[in-house]
């Protein structure tokens, strides 16, 4: 663990000078079935990236087996249910190991084998983490789909990876609601011919329909024992697929591999959060997102930490639930999203003050830029000016944190993610693709691979190459803009592509437009983001309809339903404007820049619109807006 600023500087310099030696020393702290022959083999121009080439391992041996010897009774997963009156579960490393082995055997007994893709569509209960680890143990590739996604979105992901199995639950508890997961899964499976087994966990006890491929989880578990040796995996074998949105309608199945992902998530967890043996670490994300994969499951467990899993929402039963849970479990590390902080900031601070938060040592932020107001509220009311805040910048594609301060070790700076992790060579590029030196603003890019960079997009290597390695040859291009101060600290300014981060969720505008265009009355649509108090960004949809005389409130309602159905409720636009045209260039390209300014209410900052094909439409939209 890096303990001081001077050590951080020395380490970063060494990692830059000789990345192979640096990463190979870190990797040797893990248990390998056989050692790697070459630390890194890469060529960004292809691109081809391989880490710890020829090494053999199983990530679950590193997360579980090695700790049942040294700390069998330490809590690995602390489960806090949605309902505060339901008892929390402390699952020790020994118990977790046993449950993972049993579950792995259940998967095998139902036909799963190494290399198979298994889709997991589950609520935030321990069995979700256990299922993820069980897949990893037998070498099946897990593809977790967030339980807020719709049947259409679930089916698209199952089919993209030709999953042979689906793991789901009867339902899930979320605040005062229950979500009918099995019902949604049933609807999805109608169009998924590759799935030949669906294992159903009982959580809500709600009534469900039963199909020939369905089996009850608890019944299947009874049939197997808990002896499950690990499958030996190649360092570069896929560990999982996780979908993220992009600038076309088709989600990108980012592929992460066993060796590099393990080494990098464990290394960054240890150094960013600086967890001590008796600490209780809580990341409030869902395992359906990369944050949950890397920093609820793999990173913390690979370090032998105690990781809290929370089934509920910050507002249930009241807006002090986060603080209540912090006090209840004496949380030391609290890692959440700016959108949650902004939502809670709107409520009286007495809701925070009434709970004893003295156990807190480190706070974290992830998912979008944290604005100054939220940063200071977090620092003052939650951290009592006593807890370092790590603002961690990274992506589904990067697997782990790339830019962040190290808690209490390197300086923090409000609204800045600060410095790259050792071994991460961040640069700023200008529009021509040249590196900017010193202070400046530009496009963020990474010059050298780190171990957990995604290796491909499942089934679409060409797209992987085009999206991430073609715009600026020789670099990995994340799609974010950034500025850098004189000390080298980075502040992420936001996306430079057609992705909008709404409440920390990465949403492509193209898939939403496609969904809207499904409506029979819609001719064309354009979706843009605009600043929002709580969500960071919200979505505004400009829609051209066939008959301008129709009742727009009905259409708006139907459009929202269509979007919820094809993508999920999180993608529903906040504002829908029925317009008679969209501002276009003479070549017919929609001027999204202008639509963004209009949605933000910046009517006088549109720049020169005289070159538009239809400048009059801008006036029409302005009138509608006011
Ligand atoms: C995009 C990636 C990282 C896991 C959760 C989101 C934005 C993420 C920060 C941050 C500013 C951030 C970026 C990035 N983002 N963290 N600390 N500061 N922006 O993963 O869904 O793949 O989204 O989230 O725009 O590209 P994701």
mmCIF file of C-alpha atoms in Angstrom, residues 337-575:
data_model
loop_
_atom_site.group_PDB
_atom_site.id
_atom_site.type_symbol
_atom_site.label_atom_id
_atom_site.label_comp_id
_atom_site.label_asym_id
_atom_site.label_seq_id
_atom_site.Cartn_x
_atom_site.Cartn_y
_atom_site.Cartn_z
ATOM 1 C CA UNK A 337 -22.515 8.887 -6.694
ATOM 2 C CA UNK A 338 -22.838 12.684 -6.972
ATOM 3 C CA UNK A 339 -26.481 12.318 -8.011
ATOM 4 C CA UNK A 340 -27.259 10.647 -4.659
ATOM 5 C CA UNK A 341 -25.413 13.392 -2.783
ATOM 6 C CA UNK A 342 -27.336 16.103 -4.650
ATOM 7 C CA UNK A 343 -30.652 14.400 -3.943
ATOM 8 C CA UNK A 344 -29.871 14.100 -0.225
ATOM 9 C CA UNK A 345 -28.499 17.630 -0.036
ATOM 10 C CA UNK A 346 -32.003 18.912 -0.768
ATOM 11 C CA UNK A 347 -33.258 17.555 2.554
ATOM 12 C CA UNK A 348 -32.718 19.148 5.984
ATOM 13 C CA UNK A 349 -29.214 18.512 7.335
ATOM 14 C CA UNK A 350 -30.849 17.370 10.576
ATOM 15 C CA UNK A 351 -31.415 14.065 8.747
ATOM 16 C CA UNK A 352 -27.654 13.615 8.597
ATOM 17 C CA UNK A 353 -26.874 15.141 11.979
ATOM 18 C CA UNK A 354 -29.217 12.865 13.887
ATOM 19 C CA UNK A 355 -26.983 9.857 13.089
ATOM 20 C CA UNK A 356 -23.601 9.088 14.560
ATOM 21 C CA UNK A 357 -21.241 9.146 11.599
ATOM 22 C CA UNK A 358 -18.070 9.180 13.663
ATOM 23 C CA UNK A 359 -16.943 5.814 12.242
ATOM 24 C CA UNK A 360 -16.456 7.350 8.774
ATOM 25 C CA UNK A 361 -12.865 7.751 7.615
ATOM 26 C CA UNK A 362 -12.989 7.999 3.822
ATOM 27 C CA UNK A 363 -15.637 9.216 1.360
ATOM 28 C CA UNK A 364 -15.752 8.453 -2.345
ATOM 29 C CA UNK A 365 -17.521 9.727 -5.439
ATOM 30 C CA UNK A 366 -18.010 8.040 -8.814
ATOM 31 C CA UNK A 367 -20.015 8.158 -12.020
ATOM 32 C CA UNK A 368 -19.974 11.786 -13.096
ATOM 33 C CA UNK A 369 -18.250 15.053 -12.276
ATOM 34 C CA UNK A 370 -19.020 16.152 -8.726
ATOM 35 C CA UNK A 371 -19.994 19.815 -8.630
ATOM 36 C CA UNK A 372 -18.486 22.127 -6.029
ATOM 37 C CA UNK A 373 -21.696 22.489 -4.015
ATOM 38 C CA UNK A 374 -22.196 18.733 -3.651
ATOM 39 C CA UNK A 375 -18.505 18.253 -2.852
ATOM 40 C CA UNK A 376 -18.610 20.772 -0.017
ATOM 41 C CA UNK A 377 -21.886 19.459 1.384
ATOM 42 C CA UNK A 378 -20.452 15.930 1.397
ATOM 43 C CA UNK A 379 -17.245 17.164 3.059
ATOM 44 C CA UNK A 380 -19.008 19.256 5.679
ATOM 45 C CA UNK A 381 -22.110 17.300 6.633
ATOM 46 C CA UNK A 382 -21.051 13.723 6.032
ATOM 47 C CA UNK A 383 -17.288 13.889 6.480
ATOM 48 C CA UNK A 384 -17.344 16.681 9.128
ATOM 49 C CA UNK A 385 -14.205 18.017 7.400
ATOM 50 C CA UNK A 386 -12.450 14.945 8.705
ATOM 51 C CA UNK A 387 -12.624 12.481 5.832
ATOM 52 C CA UNK A 388 -10.655 12.681 2.613
ATOM 53 C CA UNK A 389 -12.878 12.515 -0.474
ATOM 54 C CA UNK A 390 -11.693 10.400 -3.398
ATOM 55 C CA UNK A 391 -13.260 11.489 -6.670
ATOM 56 C CA UNK A 392 -12.668 8.438 -8.854
ATOM 57 C CA UNK A 393 -12.765 8.780 -12.624
ATOM 58 C CA UNK A 394 -13.078 5.616 -14.687
ATOM 59 C CA UNK A 395 -15.456 3.698 -16.989
ATOM 60 C CA UNK A 396 -17.021 0.331 -17.733
ATOM 61 C CA UNK A 397 -14.315 0.004 -20.370
ATOM 62 C CA UNK A 398 -11.430 0.737 -18.014
ATOM 63 C CA UNK A 399 -12.445 -1.928 -15.473
ATOM 64 C CA UNK A 400 -10.967 0.045 -12.589
ATOM 65 C CA UNK A 401 -10.209 3.557 -11.349
ATOM 66 C CA UNK A 402 -7.763 5.467 -13.576
ATOM 67 C CA UNK A 403 -7.712 8.926 -12.009
ATOM 68 C CA UNK A 404 -8.261 9.596 -8.309
ATOM 69 C CA UNK A 405 -6.534 10.833 -5.221
ATOM 70 C CA UNK A 406 -5.412 8.198 -2.705
ATOM 71 C CA UNK A 407 -7.352 8.755 0.520
ATOM 72 C CA UNK A 408 -5.305 10.783 2.964
ATOM 73 C CA UNK A 409 -2.132 10.152 0.948
ATOM 74 C CA UNK A 410 -2.267 12.431 -2.091
ATOM 75 C CA UNK A 411 -3.891 15.901 -2.052
ATOM 76 C CA UNK A 412 -7.559 16.279 -2.927
ATOM 77 C CA UNK A 413 -8.973 19.231 -4.815
ATOM 78 C CA UNK A 414 -12.732 19.845 -4.964
ATOM 79 C CA UNK A 415 -14.247 18.955 -8.385
ATOM 80 C CA UNK A 416 -10.931 17.453 -9.550
ATOM 81 C CA UNK A 417 -10.380 13.709 -9.863
ATOM 82 C CA UNK A 418 -6.721 14.790 -9.414
ATOM 83 C CA UNK A 419 -3.837 12.532 -10.485
ATOM 84 C CA UNK A 420 -3.674 9.340 -12.546
ATOM 85 C CA UNK A 421 -2.993 6.099 -10.697
ATOM 86 C CA UNK A 422 0.571 4.793 -10.903
ATOM 87 C CA UNK A 423 0.926 3.006 -14.230
ATOM 88 C CA UNK A 424 -1.750 5.147 -15.919
ATOM 89 C CA UNK A 425 -0.351 7.530 -18.512
ATOM 90 C CA UNK A 426 -3.038 10.165 -19.012
ATOM 91 C CA UNK A 427 -2.597 12.924 -21.578
ATOM 92 C CA UNK A 428 -4.641 15.854 -22.923
ATOM 93 C CA UNK A 429 -5.001 16.158 -26.674
ATOM 94 C CA UNK A 430 -6.051 19.100 -28.795
ATOM 95 C CA UNK A 431 -8.467 18.652 -31.705
ATOM 96 C CA UNK A 432 -5.584 17.825 -34.018
ATOM 97 C CA UNK A 433 -4.583 14.977 -31.730
ATOM 98 C CA UNK A 434 -1.396 16.603 -30.448
ATOM 99 C CA UNK A 435 -0.502 16.348 -26.784
ATOM 100 C CA UNK A 436 -1.000 19.504 -24.734
ATOM 101 C CA UNK A 437 1.788 20.194 -22.251
ATOM 102 C CA UNK A 438 1.219 21.702 -18.816
ATOM 103 C CA UNK A 439 -1.987 23.506 -17.894
ATOM 104 C CA UNK A 440 -4.758 23.262 -20.443
ATOM 105 C CA UNK A 441 -8.061 21.865 -21.594
ATOM 106 C CA UNK A 442 -8.697 19.205 -24.186
ATOM 107 C CA UNK A 443 -9.590 15.619 -24.854
ATOM 108 C CA UNK A 444 -8.540 13.056 -22.303
ATOM 109 C CA UNK A 445 -6.615 10.062 -23.650
ATOM 110 C CA UNK A 446 -4.464 7.278 -22.231
ATOM 111 C CA UNK A 447 -1.139 6.447 -23.759
ATOM 112 C CA UNK A 448 -0.239 3.022 -22.429
ATOM 113 C CA UNK A 449 -2.432 0.065 -21.449
ATOM 114 C CA UNK A 450 -3.203 -0.756 -17.818
ATOM 115 C CA UNK A 451 -4.080 -4.335 -16.841
ATOM 116 C CA UNK A 452 -7.891 -4.004 -16.689
ATOM 117 C CA UNK A 453 -8.549 -2.277 -20.003
ATOM 118 C CA UNK A 454 -11.417 -4.048 -21.848
ATOM 119 C CA UNK A 455 -9.984 -6.326 -24.521
ATOM 120 C CA UNK A 456 -12.778 -6.170 -27.060
ATOM 121 C CA UNK A 457 -16.496 -5.681 -27.566
ATOM 122 C CA UNK A 458 -18.161 -9.097 -27.505
ATOM 123 C CA UNK A 459 -18.612 -10.214 -31.109
ATOM 124 C CA UNK A 460 -17.543 -6.871 -32.576
ATOM 125 C CA UNK A 461 -13.817 -6.288 -32.543
ATOM 126 C CA UNK A 462 -14.108 -3.742 -35.395
ATOM 127 C CA UNK A 463 -16.371 -1.535 -33.326
ATOM 128 C CA UNK A 464 -13.972 -1.769 -30.368
ATOM 129 C CA UNK A 465 -11.181 -0.621 -32.619
ATOM 130 C CA UNK A 466 -13.227 2.205 -34.131
ATOM 131 C CA UNK A 467 -14.724 3.603 -30.944
ATOM 132 C CA UNK A 468 -11.644 3.558 -28.719
ATOM 133 C CA UNK A 469 -8.516 3.469 -30.853
ATOM 134 C CA UNK A 470 -9.220 5.166 -34.172
ATOM 135 C CA UNK A 471 -10.039 8.798 -33.364
ATOM 136 C CA UNK A 472 -6.555 9.393 -31.909
ATOM 137 C CA UNK A 473 -4.182 6.700 -33.169
ATOM 138 C CA UNK A 474 -1.783 5.416 -30.552
ATOM 139 C CA UNK A 475 -4.080 6.280 -27.646
ATOM 140 C CA UNK A 476 -7.077 4.856 -25.830
ATOM 141 C CA UNK A 477 -9.884 7.429 -26.244
ATOM 142 C CA UNK A 478 -12.420 7.374 -23.369
ATOM 143 C CA UNK A 479 -14.858 9.967 -24.763
ATOM 144 C CA UNK A 480 -14.384 12.544 -21.998
ATOM 145 C CA UNK A 481 -13.055 16.069 -22.019
ATOM 146 C CA UNK A 482 -10.826 17.325 -19.209
ATOM 147 C CA UNK A 483 -8.789 20.230 -17.993
ATOM 148 C CA UNK A 484 -5.489 20.087 -16.170
ATOM 149 C CA UNK A 485 -4.063 22.527 -13.640
ATOM 150 C CA UNK A 486 -0.432 23.483 -13.128
ATOM 151 C CA UNK A 487 0.088 20.635 -10.642
ATOM 152 C CA UNK A 488 -1.122 18.073 -13.164
ATOM 153 C CA UNK A 489 -4.536 17.526 -11.542
ATOM 154 C CA UNK A 490 -7.314 16.504 -13.917
ATOM 155 C CA UNK A 491 -10.850 17.788 -13.792
ATOM 156 C CA UNK A 492 -13.257 15.854 -16.003
ATOM 157 C CA UNK A 493 -15.488 18.277 -17.875
ATOM 158 C CA UNK A 494 -17.914 15.743 -19.357
ATOM 159 C CA UNK A 495 -18.548 13.651 -22.424
ATOM 160 C CA UNK A 496 -17.404 14.822 -25.819
ATOM 161 C CA UNK A 497 -19.584 12.299 -27.665
ATOM 162 C CA UNK A 498 -23.299 11.437 -27.831
ATOM 163 C CA UNK A 499 -23.417 9.883 -24.404
ATOM 164 C CA UNK A 500 -25.248 11.690 -21.585
ATOM 165 C CA UNK A 501 -24.647 10.808 -17.943
ATOM 166 C CA UNK A 502 -28.039 10.963 -16.201
ATOM 167 C CA UNK A 503 -27.956 10.313 -12.446
ATOM 168 C CA UNK A 504 -24.637 8.606 -13.010
ATOM 169 C CA UNK A 505 -26.105 6.303 -15.674
ATOM 170 C CA UNK A 506 -24.367 6.248 -18.995
ATOM 171 C CA UNK A 507 -27.033 6.716 -21.687
ATOM 172 C CA UNK A 508 -26.465 6.914 -25.423
ATOM 173 C CA UNK A 509 -28.819 9.335 -27.140
ATOM 174 C CA UNK A 510 -29.040 7.183 -30.281
ATOM 175 C CA UNK A 511 -30.765 4.174 -28.681
ATOM 176 C CA UNK A 512 -33.280 6.518 -27.049
ATOM 177 C CA UNK A 513 -33.996 8.191 -30.380
ATOM 178 C CA UNK A 514 -34.471 4.759 -31.944
ATOM 179 C CA UNK A 515 -36.978 3.879 -29.234
ATOM 180 C CA UNK A 516 -38.878 7.145 -29.719
ATOM 181 C CA UNK A 517 -38.952 6.635 -33.480
ATOM 182 C CA UNK A 518 -40.756 3.335 -32.886
ATOM 183 C CA UNK A 519 -43.874 5.374 -32.073
ATOM 184 C CA UNK A 520 -46.103 5.304 -35.133
ATOM 185 C CA UNK A 521 -46.777 9.068 -34.994
ATOM 186 C CA UNK A 522 -43.104 10.046 -34.807
ATOM 187 C CA UNK A 523 -41.254 11.097 -37.939
ATOM 188 C CA UNK A 524 -37.921 12.057 -36.454
ATOM 189 C CA UNK A 525 -36.428 12.826 -33.086
ATOM 190 C CA UNK A 526 -33.287 14.164 -31.458
ATOM 191 C CA UNK A 527 -32.332 13.635 -27.834
ATOM 192 C CA UNK A 528 -29.866 15.853 -25.989
ATOM 193 C CA UNK A 529 -28.764 16.328 -22.413
ATOM 194 C CA UNK A 530 -29.217 19.513 -20.395
ATOM 195 C CA UNK A 531 -28.011 20.455 -16.897
ATOM 196 C CA UNK A 532 -30.212 19.273 -14.044
ATOM 197 C CA UNK A 533 -29.968 20.121 -10.332
ATOM 198 C CA UNK A 534 -30.062 16.605 -8.980
ATOM 199 C CA UNK A 535 -29.438 14.267 -11.878
ATOM 200 C CA UNK A 536 -26.456 16.204 -13.205
ATOM 201 C CA UNK A 537 -27.950 15.934 -16.667
ATOM 202 C CA UNK A 538 -31.491 15.268 -17.819
ATOM 203 C CA UNK A 539 -32.765 14.354 -21.269
ATOM 204 C CA UNK A 540 -34.740 16.549 -23.617
ATOM 205 C CA UNK A 541 -36.331 14.955 -26.670
ATOM 206 C CA UNK A 542 -37.274 17.061 -29.678
ATOM 207 C CA UNK A 543 -39.882 15.182 -31.639
ATOM 208 C CA UNK A 544 -41.430 15.741 -35.046
ATOM 209 C CA UNK A 545 -44.838 14.106 -35.374
ATOM 210 C CA UNK A 546 -46.869 13.284 -38.464
ATOM 211 C CA UNK A 547 -49.874 15.329 -37.477
ATOM 212 C CA UNK A 548 -49.073 18.514 -35.555
ATOM 213 C CA UNK A 549 -52.736 18.676 -34.533
ATOM 214 C CA UNK A 550 -52.601 15.596 -32.310
ATOM 215 C CA UNK A 551 -52.801 15.815 -28.549
ATOM 216 C CA UNK A 552 -49.186 16.234 -27.502
ATOM 217 C CA UNK A 553 -49.694 15.125 -23.907
ATOM 218 C CA UNK A 554 -50.860 11.702 -25.081
ATOM 219 C CA UNK A 555 -47.888 11.370 -27.411
ATOM 220 C CA UNK A 556 -45.518 12.432 -24.654
ATOM 221 C CA UNK A 557 -46.919 9.796 -22.343
ATOM 222 C CA UNK A 558 -46.692 7.118 -25.016
ATOM 223 C CA UNK A 559 -43.125 8.091 -25.891
ATOM 224 C CA UNK A 560 -42.080 7.792 -22.266
ATOM 225 C CA UNK A 561 -43.708 4.352 -22.113
ATOM 226 C CA UNK A 562 -41.972 3.289 -25.319
ATOM 227 C CA UNK A 563 -38.583 4.335 -23.952
ATOM 228 C CA UNK A 564 -39.221 2.598 -20.624
ATOM 229 C CA UNK A 565 -40.226 -0.541 -22.507
ATOM 230 C CA UNK A 566 -37.278 -0.716 -24.897
ATOM 231 C CA UNK A 567 -34.526 0.554 -22.619
ATOM 232 C CA UNK A 568 -35.745 1.046 -19.067
ATOM 233 C CA UNK A 569 -37.320 3.754 -16.905
ATOM 234 C CA UNK A 570 -33.947 5.464 -16.351
ATOM 235 C CA UNK A 571 -33.871 6.542 -20.004
ATOM 236 C CA UNK A 572 -37.250 8.346 -19.988
ATOM 237 C CA UNK A 573 -36.770 11.943 -21.194
ATOM 238 C CA UNK A 574 -37.572 14.663 -18.655
ATOM 239 C CA UNK A 575 -38.789 16.994 -21.356
#
